[in-house]
Short mmCIF file of N, CA and C in Angstrom, two decimals:
data_model
loop_
_atom_site.label_atom_id
_atom_site.label_comp_id
_atom_site.label_asym_id
_atom_site.label_seq_id
_atom_site.Cartn_x
_atom_site.Cartn_y
_atom_site.Cartn_z
N MET A 683 2.82 12.86 -109.41
CA MET A 683 2.32 13.47 -110.61
C MET A 683 1.53 14.72 -110.25
N ALA A 684 2.18 15.84 -110.16
CA ALA A 684 1.54 17.09 -109.79
C ALA A 684 1.07 17.83 -111.03
N CYS A 685 -0.02 18.56 -110.87
CA CYS A 685 -0.51 19.38 -111.96
C CYS A 685 0.08 20.77 -111.83
N ASP A 686 0.06 21.53 -112.93
CA ASP A 686 0.57 22.88 -112.90
C ASP A 686 -0.48 23.89 -112.47
N ALA A 687 -1.64 23.44 -112.03
CA ALA A 687 -2.71 24.33 -111.62
C ALA A 687 -2.31 25.08 -110.35
N ALA A 688 -2.85 26.29 -110.21
CA ALA A 688 -2.58 27.08 -109.00
C ALA A 688 -3.28 26.44 -107.81
N ALA A 689 -2.76 26.72 -106.62
CA ALA A 689 -3.36 26.19 -105.39
C ALA A 689 -4.75 26.78 -105.18
N VAL A 690 -5.62 25.98 -104.58
CA VAL A 690 -7.01 26.37 -104.33
C VAL A 690 -7.22 26.43 -102.81
N ALA A 691 -7.92 27.45 -102.34
CA ALA A 691 -8.18 27.60 -100.90
C ALA A 691 -9.37 26.75 -100.47
N ALA A 692 -9.31 26.24 -99.25
CA ALA A 692 -10.39 25.43 -98.70
C ALA A 692 -10.39 25.54 -97.18
N ALA A 693 -11.51 25.19 -96.58
CA ALA A 693 -11.62 25.08 -95.13
C ALA A 693 -12.07 23.66 -94.83
N GLY A 694 -11.56 23.12 -93.74
CA GLY A 694 -11.92 21.75 -93.38
C GLY A 694 -11.44 21.40 -92.00
N ARG A 695 -11.15 20.12 -91.82
CA ARG A 695 -10.66 19.66 -90.52
C ARG A 695 -9.62 18.58 -90.74
N VAL A 696 -8.82 18.36 -89.71
CA VAL A 696 -7.80 17.31 -89.74
C VAL A 696 -8.49 16.00 -89.41
N SER A 697 -8.44 15.03 -90.31
CA SER A 697 -9.05 13.74 -90.01
C SER A 697 -8.05 12.77 -89.40
N ALA A 698 -6.78 12.95 -89.72
CA ALA A 698 -5.72 12.12 -89.12
C ALA A 698 -4.41 12.88 -89.16
N TRP A 699 -3.59 12.69 -88.14
CA TRP A 699 -2.26 13.30 -88.12
C TRP A 699 -1.29 12.29 -87.52
N HIS A 700 -0.16 12.06 -88.20
CA HIS A 700 0.85 11.10 -87.77
C HIS A 700 2.14 11.86 -87.45
N PRO A 701 2.28 12.36 -86.22
CA PRO A 701 3.44 13.20 -85.89
C PRO A 701 4.77 12.46 -86.04
N GLU A 702 4.77 11.16 -85.79
CA GLU A 702 6.01 10.40 -85.91
C GLU A 702 6.47 10.29 -87.36
N ASP A 703 5.53 10.39 -88.30
CA ASP A 703 5.87 10.32 -89.73
C ASP A 703 5.84 11.68 -90.41
N GLY A 704 5.25 12.69 -89.74
CA GLY A 704 5.23 14.05 -90.28
C GLY A 704 4.22 14.30 -91.39
N TRP A 705 3.08 13.62 -91.34
CA TRP A 705 2.05 13.86 -92.34
C TRP A 705 0.68 13.53 -91.78
N GLY A 706 -0.35 13.97 -92.51
CA GLY A 706 -1.71 13.69 -92.10
C GLY A 706 -2.67 13.88 -93.25
N VAL A 707 -3.96 13.81 -92.93
CA VAL A 707 -5.01 13.92 -93.94
C VAL A 707 -6.00 14.99 -93.49
N LEU A 708 -6.38 15.84 -94.44
CA LEU A 708 -7.36 16.89 -94.20
C LEU A 708 -8.63 16.55 -94.96
N GLU A 709 -9.78 16.85 -94.38
CA GLU A 709 -11.07 16.60 -95.02
C GLU A 709 -11.73 17.92 -95.35
N SER A 710 -12.30 18.01 -96.55
CA SER A 710 -13.02 19.19 -97.00
C SER A 710 -13.95 18.78 -98.14
N ASP A 711 -15.02 19.54 -98.34
CA ASP A 711 -15.92 19.27 -99.47
C ASP A 711 -15.19 19.41 -100.79
N GLN A 712 -14.19 20.30 -100.84
CA GLN A 712 -13.44 20.52 -102.09
C GLN A 712 -12.43 19.42 -102.39
N THR A 713 -12.11 18.58 -101.40
CA THR A 713 -11.11 17.53 -101.60
C THR A 713 -11.69 16.17 -101.21
N PRO A 714 -12.65 15.66 -101.98
CA PRO A 714 -13.27 14.38 -101.63
C PRO A 714 -12.24 13.25 -101.57
N GLY A 715 -12.33 12.45 -100.55
CA GLY A 715 -11.37 11.36 -100.35
C GLY A 715 -10.17 11.76 -99.52
N GLY A 716 -10.06 13.04 -99.16
CA GLY A 716 -8.98 13.50 -98.30
C GLY A 716 -7.89 14.21 -99.06
N CYS A 717 -7.19 15.06 -98.35
CA CYS A 717 -6.08 15.84 -98.89
C CYS A 717 -4.85 15.53 -98.05
N TRP A 718 -3.79 15.03 -98.68
CA TRP A 718 -2.55 14.68 -97.99
C TRP A 718 -1.83 15.95 -97.58
N ALA A 719 -1.30 15.99 -96.37
CA ALA A 719 -0.58 17.17 -95.87
C ALA A 719 0.72 16.73 -95.21
N HIS A 720 1.80 17.41 -95.54
CA HIS A 720 3.11 17.15 -94.93
C HIS A 720 3.38 18.21 -93.87
N VAL A 721 4.18 17.87 -92.89
CA VAL A 721 4.51 18.78 -91.81
C VAL A 721 5.13 20.08 -92.33
N SER A 722 5.83 20.03 -93.46
CA SER A 722 6.46 21.24 -94.01
C SER A 722 5.43 22.23 -94.54
N ALA A 723 4.18 21.82 -94.72
CA ALA A 723 3.13 22.72 -95.20
C ALA A 723 2.40 23.42 -94.07
N VAL A 724 2.64 23.01 -92.82
CA VAL A 724 1.92 23.57 -91.67
C VAL A 724 2.47 24.95 -91.35
N ARG A 725 1.58 25.94 -91.24
CA ARG A 725 1.97 27.33 -91.00
C ARG A 725 1.23 27.90 -89.79
N THR A 726 1.49 27.34 -88.62
CA THR A 726 0.80 27.82 -87.42
C THR A 726 1.44 29.11 -86.94
N PRO A 727 0.64 30.05 -86.39
CA PRO A 727 1.18 31.32 -85.91
C PRO A 727 2.26 31.14 -84.84
N SER A 728 2.18 30.07 -84.06
CA SER A 728 3.17 29.85 -83.01
C SER A 728 4.45 29.22 -83.55
N GLY A 729 4.41 28.75 -84.80
CA GLY A 729 5.57 28.07 -85.36
C GLY A 729 5.55 26.58 -85.09
N PHE A 730 4.64 26.11 -84.22
CA PHE A 730 4.52 24.69 -83.91
C PHE A 730 3.93 23.99 -85.12
N THR A 731 4.49 22.88 -85.54
CA THR A 731 4.09 22.27 -86.80
C THR A 731 3.29 20.98 -86.65
N GLU A 732 2.65 20.77 -85.54
CA GLU A 732 1.83 19.57 -85.38
C GLU A 732 0.36 19.95 -85.36
N LEU A 733 -0.44 19.16 -86.04
CA LEU A 733 -1.89 19.35 -86.05
C LEU A 733 -2.55 18.25 -85.23
N ARG A 734 -3.81 18.47 -84.84
CA ARG A 734 -4.54 17.49 -84.04
C ARG A 734 -5.75 16.99 -84.82
N PRO A 735 -6.07 15.72 -84.73
CA PRO A 735 -7.31 15.23 -85.35
C PRO A 735 -8.51 16.04 -84.85
N ALA A 736 -9.42 16.34 -85.77
CA ALA A 736 -10.64 17.13 -85.54
C ALA A 736 -10.38 18.63 -85.47
N GLN A 737 -9.13 19.07 -85.57
CA GLN A 737 -8.81 20.49 -85.55
C GLN A 737 -9.34 21.15 -86.83
N GLU A 738 -10.00 22.29 -86.69
CA GLU A 738 -10.52 23.04 -87.83
C GLU A 738 -9.35 23.81 -88.45
N VAL A 739 -9.20 23.70 -89.77
CA VAL A 739 -8.08 24.32 -90.46
C VAL A 739 -8.55 24.99 -91.76
N GLU A 740 -7.69 25.85 -92.26
CA GLU A 740 -7.80 26.39 -93.60
C GLU A 740 -6.56 25.90 -94.33
N PHE A 741 -6.70 25.67 -95.63
CA PHE A 741 -5.54 25.19 -96.36
C PHE A 741 -5.64 25.50 -97.84
N ASP A 742 -4.49 25.57 -98.46
CA ASP A 742 -4.38 25.69 -99.91
C ASP A 742 -3.95 24.32 -100.42
N TRP A 743 -4.59 23.86 -101.49
CA TRP A 743 -4.29 22.52 -102.00
C TRP A 743 -4.10 22.58 -103.51
N GLU A 744 -3.48 21.52 -104.00
CA GLU A 744 -3.30 21.35 -105.44
C GLU A 744 -3.65 19.91 -105.80
N PRO A 745 -4.10 19.70 -107.04
CA PRO A 745 -4.34 18.32 -107.47
C PRO A 745 -3.00 17.60 -107.60
N ALA A 746 -2.92 16.41 -107.05
CA ALA A 746 -1.68 15.64 -107.12
C ALA A 746 -1.98 14.22 -106.66
N MET A 747 -1.16 13.28 -107.08
CA MET A 747 -1.25 11.93 -106.55
C MET A 747 -0.16 11.79 -105.49
N GLN A 748 -0.56 11.71 -104.24
CA GLN A 748 0.40 11.64 -103.14
C GLN A 748 -0.04 10.54 -102.18
N ASP A 749 0.68 9.44 -102.14
CA ASP A 749 0.40 8.33 -101.23
C ASP A 749 -1.07 7.88 -101.30
N GLY A 750 -1.62 7.84 -102.49
CA GLY A 750 -2.98 7.37 -102.68
C GLY A 750 -4.05 8.45 -102.59
N TYR A 751 -3.67 9.69 -102.32
CA TYR A 751 -4.62 10.80 -102.24
C TYR A 751 -4.53 11.63 -103.52
N ARG A 752 -5.67 12.12 -104.00
CA ARG A 752 -5.70 12.90 -105.24
C ARG A 752 -5.38 14.38 -105.02
N PHE A 753 -5.25 14.79 -103.74
CA PHE A 753 -5.00 16.20 -103.43
C PHE A 753 -3.85 16.30 -102.43
N ARG A 754 -3.08 17.39 -102.54
CA ARG A 754 -1.95 17.63 -101.62
C ARG A 754 -2.03 19.06 -101.12
N ALA A 755 -1.90 19.24 -99.81
CA ALA A 755 -1.90 20.59 -99.22
C ALA A 755 -0.55 21.25 -99.45
N VAL A 756 -0.59 22.52 -99.83
CA VAL A 756 0.66 23.28 -99.98
C VAL A 756 0.86 24.23 -98.80
N SER A 757 -0.21 24.57 -98.08
CA SER A 757 -0.16 25.36 -96.84
C SER A 757 -1.35 24.97 -95.99
N VAL A 758 -1.13 24.85 -94.68
CA VAL A 758 -2.20 24.51 -93.73
C VAL A 758 -2.02 25.37 -92.49
N TRP A 759 -3.11 25.94 -91.97
CA TRP A 759 -3.03 26.73 -90.75
C TRP A 759 -4.35 26.66 -90.00
N PRO A 760 -4.37 26.97 -88.70
CA PRO A 760 -5.61 26.91 -87.91
C PRO A 760 -6.66 27.87 -88.48
N ARG A 761 -7.89 27.43 -88.52
CA ARG A 761 -8.98 28.25 -89.05
C ARG A 761 -9.11 29.55 -88.26
N GLY A 762 -9.29 30.65 -88.99
CA GLY A 762 -9.50 31.95 -88.35
C GLY A 762 -8.23 32.67 -87.95
N ARG A 763 -7.07 32.10 -88.22
CA ARG A 763 -5.80 32.75 -87.87
C ARG A 763 -4.95 32.84 -89.13
N PRO A 764 -4.16 33.90 -89.27
CA PRO A 764 -3.32 33.99 -90.46
C PRO A 764 -2.21 32.96 -90.41
N PRO A 765 -1.78 32.46 -91.57
CA PRO A 765 -0.66 31.52 -91.57
C PRO A 765 0.61 32.19 -91.05
N ARG A 766 1.52 31.42 -90.50
CA ARG A 766 2.73 31.93 -89.88
C ARG A 766 3.57 32.77 -90.82
N ASP A 767 3.71 32.37 -92.09
CA ASP A 767 4.59 33.10 -92.97
C ASP A 767 3.90 34.26 -93.68
N SER A 768 2.69 34.61 -93.23
CA SER A 768 2.00 35.77 -93.77
C SER A 768 2.52 37.02 -93.07
N PRO A 769 2.76 38.14 -93.78
CA PRO A 769 3.21 39.37 -93.12
C PRO A 769 2.26 39.85 -92.05
N ALA A 770 0.98 39.45 -92.10
CA ALA A 770 0.01 39.87 -91.10
C ALA A 770 0.13 39.08 -89.81
N ALA A 771 0.91 38.01 -89.79
CA ALA A 771 1.02 37.16 -88.61
C ALA A 771 2.09 37.67 -87.67
N GLU A 772 1.68 38.22 -86.55
CA GLU A 772 2.57 38.64 -85.49
C GLU A 772 3.72 39.51 -85.96
N GLY A 773 3.49 40.36 -86.98
CA GLY A 773 4.51 41.28 -87.44
C GLY A 773 5.66 40.65 -88.19
N GLU A 774 5.56 39.37 -88.51
CA GLU A 774 6.64 38.70 -89.22
C GLU A 774 6.57 39.01 -90.70
N THR A 775 7.65 38.77 -91.40
CA THR A 775 7.65 38.83 -92.85
C THR A 775 8.11 37.48 -93.36
N SER A 776 7.94 37.26 -94.64
CA SER A 776 8.39 36.00 -95.21
C SER A 776 9.85 36.06 -95.63
N ALA A 777 10.52 37.17 -95.36
CA ALA A 777 11.93 37.31 -95.74
C ALA A 777 12.80 36.40 -94.90
N TYR A 778 13.88 35.94 -95.48
CA TYR A 778 14.81 35.08 -94.78
C TYR A 778 16.11 35.84 -94.59
N GLY A 779 16.69 35.70 -93.44
CA GLY A 779 17.97 36.36 -93.18
C GLY A 779 18.97 35.38 -92.63
N SER A 780 20.22 35.66 -92.85
CA SER A 780 21.28 34.78 -92.39
C SER A 780 22.53 35.60 -92.15
N ALA A 781 23.40 35.12 -91.29
CA ALA A 781 24.67 35.78 -91.03
C ALA A 781 25.74 34.73 -90.78
N LEU A 782 26.95 35.03 -91.20
CA LEU A 782 28.08 34.14 -90.99
C LEU A 782 29.22 34.96 -90.44
N VAL A 783 29.79 34.52 -89.32
CA VAL A 783 30.93 35.19 -88.72
C VAL A 783 32.06 34.19 -88.62
N ILE A 784 33.22 34.56 -89.11
CA ILE A 784 34.40 33.69 -89.04
C ILE A 784 35.46 34.40 -88.21
N ASP A 785 35.89 33.77 -87.13
CA ASP A 785 36.97 34.28 -86.29
C ASP A 785 38.16 33.37 -86.48
N TRP A 786 39.26 33.93 -86.92
CA TRP A 786 40.48 33.16 -87.12
C TRP A 786 41.29 33.17 -85.84
N ASP A 787 41.78 32.00 -85.45
CA ASP A 787 42.67 31.91 -84.30
C ASP A 787 44.01 32.51 -84.69
N GLN A 788 44.61 33.28 -83.78
CA GLN A 788 45.93 33.84 -84.01
C GLN A 788 46.97 32.85 -83.50
N PRO A 789 47.99 32.52 -84.32
CA PRO A 789 49.01 31.58 -83.84
C PRO A 789 49.80 32.19 -82.69
N ASP A 790 50.35 31.33 -81.81
CA ASP A 790 51.14 31.80 -80.67
C ASP A 790 52.41 32.51 -81.14
N ASN A 791 53.02 32.04 -82.21
CA ASN A 791 54.23 32.65 -82.74
C ASN A 791 54.00 32.89 -84.24
N PRO A 792 53.50 34.08 -84.60
CA PRO A 792 53.11 34.29 -85.98
C PRO A 792 54.27 34.33 -86.97
N GLY A 793 55.50 34.50 -86.53
CA GLY A 793 56.63 34.54 -87.46
C GLY A 793 56.69 35.89 -88.17
N PRO A 794 57.58 35.98 -89.17
CA PRO A 794 57.74 37.26 -89.88
C PRO A 794 56.51 37.60 -90.71
N ASP A 795 56.27 38.88 -90.86
CA ASP A 795 55.16 39.34 -91.67
C ASP A 795 55.59 39.28 -93.13
N ARG A 796 55.09 38.32 -93.86
CA ARG A 796 55.54 38.08 -95.23
C ARG A 796 54.97 39.11 -96.19
N ARG A 797 54.02 39.93 -95.76
CA ARG A 797 53.48 40.95 -96.65
C ARG A 797 54.48 42.06 -96.92
N ASP A 798 55.50 42.21 -96.05
CA ASP A 798 56.47 43.28 -96.23
C ASP A 798 57.59 42.90 -97.19
N GLU A 799 57.58 41.71 -97.74
CA GLU A 799 58.62 41.32 -98.66
C GLU A 799 58.38 41.97 -100.02
N PRO A 800 59.47 42.24 -100.77
CA PRO A 800 59.30 42.85 -102.09
C PRO A 800 58.41 41.98 -102.97
N GLY A 801 57.58 42.65 -103.77
CA GLY A 801 56.70 41.95 -104.68
C GLY A 801 55.37 41.55 -104.09
N GLU A 802 55.21 41.66 -102.81
CA GLU A 802 53.95 41.32 -102.16
C GLU A 802 53.06 42.56 -102.12
N SER A 803 51.81 42.41 -102.39
CA SER A 803 50.88 43.56 -102.32
C SER A 803 50.15 43.54 -101.00
N ARG A 804 49.73 44.72 -100.63
CA ARG A 804 48.98 44.85 -99.36
C ARG A 804 47.52 44.95 -99.59
#
């Protein structure tokens, strides 16, 4: 049950992290009782997505009911460093790029070129 409210910034620390399950809990004065965080919200400058208990972090959170927690992190990064997907982080941008290359195998005996038959367009 997520609210439509905008994310709120906070500073705190990691109270627990479960790398085998991909989630943890962040503690902050703004999120009493803890803030649930998923590995997909971690934005470390190195791209590494694991946090350590007692690690100082900054995070954006939203009110939500997630696994018994009233708050859910939408972005988490080490305190004092820009998040990975910020344009200020190591010259990166948040743009996504992709490329697809298809190479067709040529048959050993291609046969007649059917494009030269009447009625066929080139």
